PDB file of N, CA and C in Angstrom:
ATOM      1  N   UNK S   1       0.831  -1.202   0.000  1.00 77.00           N
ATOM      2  CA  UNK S   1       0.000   0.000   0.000  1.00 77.00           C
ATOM      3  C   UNK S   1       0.870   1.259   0.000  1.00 77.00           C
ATOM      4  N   UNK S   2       0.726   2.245  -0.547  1.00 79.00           N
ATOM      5  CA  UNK S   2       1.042   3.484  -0.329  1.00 79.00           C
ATOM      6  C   UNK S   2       1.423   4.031   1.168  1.00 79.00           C
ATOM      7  N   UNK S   3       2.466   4.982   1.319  1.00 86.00           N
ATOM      8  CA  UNK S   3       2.639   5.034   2.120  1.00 86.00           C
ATOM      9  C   UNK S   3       1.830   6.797   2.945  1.00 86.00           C
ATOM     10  N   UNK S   4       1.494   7.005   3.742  1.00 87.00           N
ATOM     11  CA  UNK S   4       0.709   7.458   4.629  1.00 87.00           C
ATOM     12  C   UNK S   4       1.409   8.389   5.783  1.00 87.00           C
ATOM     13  N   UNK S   5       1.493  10.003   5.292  1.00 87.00           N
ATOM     14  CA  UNK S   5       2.854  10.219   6.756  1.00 87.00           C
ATOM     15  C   UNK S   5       3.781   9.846   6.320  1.00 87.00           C
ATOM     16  N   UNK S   6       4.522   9.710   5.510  1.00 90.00           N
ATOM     17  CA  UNK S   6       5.442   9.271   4.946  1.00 90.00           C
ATOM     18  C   UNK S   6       5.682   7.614   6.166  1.00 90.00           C
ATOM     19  N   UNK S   7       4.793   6.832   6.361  1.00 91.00           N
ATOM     20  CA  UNK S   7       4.909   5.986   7.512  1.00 91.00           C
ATOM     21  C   UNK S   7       3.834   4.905   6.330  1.00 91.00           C
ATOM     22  N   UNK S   8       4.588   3.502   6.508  1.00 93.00           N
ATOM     23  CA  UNK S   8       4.133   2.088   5.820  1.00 93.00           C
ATOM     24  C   UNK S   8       3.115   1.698   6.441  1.00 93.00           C
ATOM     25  N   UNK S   9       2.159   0.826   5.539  1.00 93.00           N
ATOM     26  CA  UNK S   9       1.384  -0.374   6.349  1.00 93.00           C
ATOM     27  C   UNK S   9       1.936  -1.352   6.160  1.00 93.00           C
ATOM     28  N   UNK S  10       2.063  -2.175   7.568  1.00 95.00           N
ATOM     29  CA  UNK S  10       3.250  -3.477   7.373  1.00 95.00           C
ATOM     30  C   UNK S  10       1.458  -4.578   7.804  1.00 95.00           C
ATOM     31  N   UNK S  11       1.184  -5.232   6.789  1.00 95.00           N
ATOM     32  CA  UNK S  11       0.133  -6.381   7.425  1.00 95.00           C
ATOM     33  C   UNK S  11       0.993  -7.848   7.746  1.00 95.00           C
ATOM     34  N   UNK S  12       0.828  -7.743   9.219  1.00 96.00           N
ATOM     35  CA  UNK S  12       1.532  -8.924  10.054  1.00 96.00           C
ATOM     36  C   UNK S  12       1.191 -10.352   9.339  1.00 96.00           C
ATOM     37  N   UNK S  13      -0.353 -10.503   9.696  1.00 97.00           N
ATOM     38  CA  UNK S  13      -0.675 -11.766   9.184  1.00 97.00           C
ATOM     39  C   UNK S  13      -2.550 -11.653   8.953  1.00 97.00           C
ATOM     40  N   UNK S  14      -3.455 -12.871   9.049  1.00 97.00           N
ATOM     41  CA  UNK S  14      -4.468 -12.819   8.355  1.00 97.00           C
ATOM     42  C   UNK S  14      -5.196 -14.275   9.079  1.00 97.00           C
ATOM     43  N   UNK S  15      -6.146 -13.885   9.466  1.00 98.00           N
ATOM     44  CA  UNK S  15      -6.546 -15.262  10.088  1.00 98.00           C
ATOM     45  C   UNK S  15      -8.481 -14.959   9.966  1.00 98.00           C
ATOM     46  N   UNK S  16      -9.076 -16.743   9.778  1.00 97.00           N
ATOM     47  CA  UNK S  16     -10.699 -16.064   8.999  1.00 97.00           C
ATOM     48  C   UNK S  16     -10.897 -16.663  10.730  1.00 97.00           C
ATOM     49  N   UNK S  17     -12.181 -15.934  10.609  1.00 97.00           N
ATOM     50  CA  UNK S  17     -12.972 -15.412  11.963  1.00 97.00           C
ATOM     51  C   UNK S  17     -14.008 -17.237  12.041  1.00 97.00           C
ATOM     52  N   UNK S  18     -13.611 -18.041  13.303  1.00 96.00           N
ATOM     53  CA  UNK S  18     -14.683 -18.930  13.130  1.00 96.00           C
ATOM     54  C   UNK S  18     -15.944 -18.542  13.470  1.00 96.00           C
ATOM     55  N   UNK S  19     -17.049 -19.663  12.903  1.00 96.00           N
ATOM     56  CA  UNK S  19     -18.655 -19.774  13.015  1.00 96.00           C
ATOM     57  C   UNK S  19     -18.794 -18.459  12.820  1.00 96.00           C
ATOM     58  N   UNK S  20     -18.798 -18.663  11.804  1.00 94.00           N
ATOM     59  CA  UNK S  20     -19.819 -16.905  10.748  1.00 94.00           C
ATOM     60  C   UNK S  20     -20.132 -17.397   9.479  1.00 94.00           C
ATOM     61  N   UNK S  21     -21.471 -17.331   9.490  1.00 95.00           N
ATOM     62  CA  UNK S  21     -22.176 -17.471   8.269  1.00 95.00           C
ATOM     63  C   UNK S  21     -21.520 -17.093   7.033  1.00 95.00           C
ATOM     64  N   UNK S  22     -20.690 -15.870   7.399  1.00 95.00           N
ATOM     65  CA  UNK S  22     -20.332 -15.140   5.890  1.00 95.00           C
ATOM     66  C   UNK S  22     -18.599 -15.225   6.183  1.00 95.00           C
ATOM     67  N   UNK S  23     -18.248 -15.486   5.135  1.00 95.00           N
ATOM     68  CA  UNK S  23     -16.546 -15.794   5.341  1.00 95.00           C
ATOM     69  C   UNK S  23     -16.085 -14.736   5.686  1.00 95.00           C
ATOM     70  N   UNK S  24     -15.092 -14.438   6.993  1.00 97.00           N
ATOM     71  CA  UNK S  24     -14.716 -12.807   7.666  1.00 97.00           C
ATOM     72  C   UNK S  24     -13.597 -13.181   7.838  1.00 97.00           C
ATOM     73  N   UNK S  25     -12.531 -11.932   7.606  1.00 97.00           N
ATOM     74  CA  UNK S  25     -11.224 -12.207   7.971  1.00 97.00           C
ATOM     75  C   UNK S  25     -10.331 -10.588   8.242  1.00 97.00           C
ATOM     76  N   UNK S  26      -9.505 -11.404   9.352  1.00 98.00           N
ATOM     77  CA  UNK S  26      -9.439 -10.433  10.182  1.00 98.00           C
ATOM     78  C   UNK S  26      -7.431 -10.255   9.563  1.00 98.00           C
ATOM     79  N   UNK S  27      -7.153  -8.650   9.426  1.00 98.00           N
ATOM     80  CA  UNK S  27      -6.065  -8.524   8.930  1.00 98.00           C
ATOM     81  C   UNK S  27      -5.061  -7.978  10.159  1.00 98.00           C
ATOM     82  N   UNK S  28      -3.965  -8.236  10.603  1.00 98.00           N
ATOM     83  CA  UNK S  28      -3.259  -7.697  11.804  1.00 98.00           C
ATOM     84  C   UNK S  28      -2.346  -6.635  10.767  1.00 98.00           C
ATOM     85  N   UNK S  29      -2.507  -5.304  10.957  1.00 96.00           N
ATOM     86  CA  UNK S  29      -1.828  -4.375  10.528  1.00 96.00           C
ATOM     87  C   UNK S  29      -1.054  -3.627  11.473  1.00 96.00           C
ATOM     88  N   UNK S  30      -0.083  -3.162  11.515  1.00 95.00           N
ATOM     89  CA  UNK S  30       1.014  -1.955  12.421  1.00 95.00           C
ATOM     90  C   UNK S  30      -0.190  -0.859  12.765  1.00 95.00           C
ATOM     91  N   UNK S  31      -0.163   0.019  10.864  1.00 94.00           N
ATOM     92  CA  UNK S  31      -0.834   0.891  10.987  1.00 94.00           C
ATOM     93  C   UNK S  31      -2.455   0.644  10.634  1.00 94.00           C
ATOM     94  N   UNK S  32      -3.670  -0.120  11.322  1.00 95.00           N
ATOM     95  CA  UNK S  32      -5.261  -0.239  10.460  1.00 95.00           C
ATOM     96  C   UNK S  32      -5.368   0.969  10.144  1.00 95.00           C
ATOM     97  N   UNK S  33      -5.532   2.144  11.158  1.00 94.00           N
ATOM     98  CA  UNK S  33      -5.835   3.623  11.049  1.00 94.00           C
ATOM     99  C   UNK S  33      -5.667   4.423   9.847  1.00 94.00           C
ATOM    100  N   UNK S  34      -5.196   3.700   8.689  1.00 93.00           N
ATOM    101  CA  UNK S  34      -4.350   4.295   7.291  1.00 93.00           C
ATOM    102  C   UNK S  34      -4.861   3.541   6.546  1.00 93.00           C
ATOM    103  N   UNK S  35      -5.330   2.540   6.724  1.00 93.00           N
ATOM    104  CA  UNK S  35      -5.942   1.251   5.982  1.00 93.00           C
ATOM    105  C   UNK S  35      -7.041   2.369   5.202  1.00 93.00           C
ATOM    106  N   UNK S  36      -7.094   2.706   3.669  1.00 93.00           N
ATOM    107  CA  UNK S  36      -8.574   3.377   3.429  1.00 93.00           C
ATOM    108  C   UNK S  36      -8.582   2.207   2.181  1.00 93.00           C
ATOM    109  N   UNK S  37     -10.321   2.672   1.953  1.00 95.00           N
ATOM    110  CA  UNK S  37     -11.027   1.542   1.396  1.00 95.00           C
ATOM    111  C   UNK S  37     -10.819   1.286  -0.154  1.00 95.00           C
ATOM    112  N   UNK S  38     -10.119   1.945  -1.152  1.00 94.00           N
ATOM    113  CA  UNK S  38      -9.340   1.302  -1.740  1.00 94.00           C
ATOM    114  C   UNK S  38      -8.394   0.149  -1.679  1.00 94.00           C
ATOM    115  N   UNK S  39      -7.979   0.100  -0.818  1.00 94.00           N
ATOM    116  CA  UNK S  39      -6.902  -0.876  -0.244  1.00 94.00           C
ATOM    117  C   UNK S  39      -7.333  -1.900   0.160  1.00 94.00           C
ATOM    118  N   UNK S  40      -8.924  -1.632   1.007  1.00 95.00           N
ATOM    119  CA  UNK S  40      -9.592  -2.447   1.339  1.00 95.00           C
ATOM    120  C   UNK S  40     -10.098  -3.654   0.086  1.00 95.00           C
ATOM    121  N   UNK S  41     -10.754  -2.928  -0.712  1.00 96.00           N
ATOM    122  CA  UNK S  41     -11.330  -3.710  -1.610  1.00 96.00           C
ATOM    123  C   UNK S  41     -10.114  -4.118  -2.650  1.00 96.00           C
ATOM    124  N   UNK S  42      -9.245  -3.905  -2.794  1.00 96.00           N
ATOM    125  CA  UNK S  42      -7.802  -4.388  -3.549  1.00 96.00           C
ATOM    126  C   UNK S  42      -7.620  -5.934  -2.874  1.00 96.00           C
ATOM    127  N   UNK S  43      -7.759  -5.641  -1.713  1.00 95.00           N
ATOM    128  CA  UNK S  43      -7.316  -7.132  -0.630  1.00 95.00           C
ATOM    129  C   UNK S  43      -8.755  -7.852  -0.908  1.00 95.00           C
ATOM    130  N   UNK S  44      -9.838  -7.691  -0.823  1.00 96.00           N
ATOM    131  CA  UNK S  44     -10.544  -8.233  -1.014  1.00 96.00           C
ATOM    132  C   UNK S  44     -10.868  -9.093  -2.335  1.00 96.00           C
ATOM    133  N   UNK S  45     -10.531  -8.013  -3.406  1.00 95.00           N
ATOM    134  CA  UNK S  45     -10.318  -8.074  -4.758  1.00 95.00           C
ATOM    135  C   UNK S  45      -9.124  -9.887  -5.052  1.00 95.00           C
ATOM    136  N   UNK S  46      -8.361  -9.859  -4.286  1.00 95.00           N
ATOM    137  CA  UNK S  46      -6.837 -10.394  -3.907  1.00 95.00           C
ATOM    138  C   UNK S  46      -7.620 -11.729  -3.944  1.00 95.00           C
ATOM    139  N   UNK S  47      -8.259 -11.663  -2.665  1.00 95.00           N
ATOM    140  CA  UNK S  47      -8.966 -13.088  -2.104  1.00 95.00           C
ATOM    141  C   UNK S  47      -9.657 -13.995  -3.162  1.00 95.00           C
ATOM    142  N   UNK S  48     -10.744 -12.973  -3.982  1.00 94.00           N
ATOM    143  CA  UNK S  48     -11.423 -13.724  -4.491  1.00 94.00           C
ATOM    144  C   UNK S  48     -10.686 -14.145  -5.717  1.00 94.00           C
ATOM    145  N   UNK S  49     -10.099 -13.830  -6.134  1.00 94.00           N
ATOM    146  CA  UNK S  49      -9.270 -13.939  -6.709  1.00 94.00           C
ATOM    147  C   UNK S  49      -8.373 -15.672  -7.085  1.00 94.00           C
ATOM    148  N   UNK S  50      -7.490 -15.159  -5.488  1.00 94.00           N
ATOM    149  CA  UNK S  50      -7.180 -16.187  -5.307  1.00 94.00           C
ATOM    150  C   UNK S  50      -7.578 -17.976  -4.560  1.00 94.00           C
ATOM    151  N   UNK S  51      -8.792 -17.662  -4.295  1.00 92.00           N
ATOM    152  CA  UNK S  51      -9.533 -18.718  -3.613  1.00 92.00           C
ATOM    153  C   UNK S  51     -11.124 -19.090  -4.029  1.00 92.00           C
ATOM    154  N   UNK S  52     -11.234 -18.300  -5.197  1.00 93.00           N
ATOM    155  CA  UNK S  52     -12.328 -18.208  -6.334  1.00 93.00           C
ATOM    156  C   UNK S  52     -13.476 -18.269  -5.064  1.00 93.00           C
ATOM    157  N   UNK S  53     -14.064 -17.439  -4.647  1.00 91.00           N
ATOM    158  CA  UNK S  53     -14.682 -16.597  -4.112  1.00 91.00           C
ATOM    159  C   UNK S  53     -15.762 -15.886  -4.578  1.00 91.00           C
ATOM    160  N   UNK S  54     -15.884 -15.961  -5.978  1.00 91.00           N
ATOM    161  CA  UNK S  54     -16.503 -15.055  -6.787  1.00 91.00           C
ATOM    162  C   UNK S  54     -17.823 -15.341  -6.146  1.00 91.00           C
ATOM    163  N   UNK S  55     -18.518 -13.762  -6.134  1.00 92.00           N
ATOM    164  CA  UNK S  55     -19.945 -13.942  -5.311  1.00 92.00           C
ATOM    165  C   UNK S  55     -20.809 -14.574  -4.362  1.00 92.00           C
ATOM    166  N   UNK S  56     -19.443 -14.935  -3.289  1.00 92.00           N
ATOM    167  CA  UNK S  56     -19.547 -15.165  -2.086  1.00 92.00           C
ATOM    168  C   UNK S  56     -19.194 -13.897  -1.508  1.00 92.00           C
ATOM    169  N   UNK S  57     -20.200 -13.072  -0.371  1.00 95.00           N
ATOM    170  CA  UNK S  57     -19.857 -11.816   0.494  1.00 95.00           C
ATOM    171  C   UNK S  57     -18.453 -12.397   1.515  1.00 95.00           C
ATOM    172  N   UNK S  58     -17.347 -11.506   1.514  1.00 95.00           N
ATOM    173  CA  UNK S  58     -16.477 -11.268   2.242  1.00 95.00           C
ATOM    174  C   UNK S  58     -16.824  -9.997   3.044  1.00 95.00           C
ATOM    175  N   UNK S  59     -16.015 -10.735   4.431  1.00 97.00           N
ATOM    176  CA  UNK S  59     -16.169  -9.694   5.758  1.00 97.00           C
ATOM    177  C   UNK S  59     -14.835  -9.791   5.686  1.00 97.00           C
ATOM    178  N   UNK S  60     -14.096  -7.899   5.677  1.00 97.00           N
ATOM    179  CA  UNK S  60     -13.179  -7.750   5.859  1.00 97.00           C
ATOM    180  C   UNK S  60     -12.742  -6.620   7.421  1.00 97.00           C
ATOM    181  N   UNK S  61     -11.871  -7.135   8.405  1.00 97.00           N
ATOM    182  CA  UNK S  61     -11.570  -6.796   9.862  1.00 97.00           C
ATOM    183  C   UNK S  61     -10.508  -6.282   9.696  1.00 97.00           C
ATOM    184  N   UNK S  62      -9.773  -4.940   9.786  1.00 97.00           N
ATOM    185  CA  UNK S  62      -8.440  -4.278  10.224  1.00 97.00           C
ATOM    186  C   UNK S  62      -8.134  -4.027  11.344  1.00 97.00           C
ATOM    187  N   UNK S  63      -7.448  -4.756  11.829  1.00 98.00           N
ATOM    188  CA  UNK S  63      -6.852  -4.892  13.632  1.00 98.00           C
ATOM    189  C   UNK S  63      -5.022  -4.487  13.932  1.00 98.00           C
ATOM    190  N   UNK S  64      -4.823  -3.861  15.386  1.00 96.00           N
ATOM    191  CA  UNK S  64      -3.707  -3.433  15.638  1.00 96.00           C
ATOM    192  C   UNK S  64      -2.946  -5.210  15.913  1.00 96.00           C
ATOM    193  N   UNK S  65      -1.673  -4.849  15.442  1.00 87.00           N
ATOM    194  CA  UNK S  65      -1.206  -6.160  15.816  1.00 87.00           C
ATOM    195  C   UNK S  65      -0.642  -5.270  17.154  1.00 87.00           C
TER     196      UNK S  65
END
């Protein structure tokens, strides 16, 4: 991602949220607070992508590591 403050988003790691109806996943970022929703839907974009996903709703979570 772009950097923000001249300051990075470093995303630690990525783990999906159990027993939820709708597939949710939670991202451990340095900075979430910088996280904007371009970026958001890029990662989201990412997922379905890569785990063919297509038109299944994703829940996406930005958390402090």
């Amino acid at each position: 991602p772009p950097s923000i403050k001249g300051k990075y988003i470093k995303i630690k790691y990525i783990t999906q949220l159990p027993n939820t109806q709708v597939p949710s996943f939670v991202y451990f970022a340095n900075l979430p607070q910088y996280v904007k929703e371009p970026y958001r839907r890029f990662l989201e974009n990412k997922m379905r992508e890569k785990w063919k996903l297509t038109g299944t709703p994703i829940n996406i979570y930005i958390r402090q590591k």
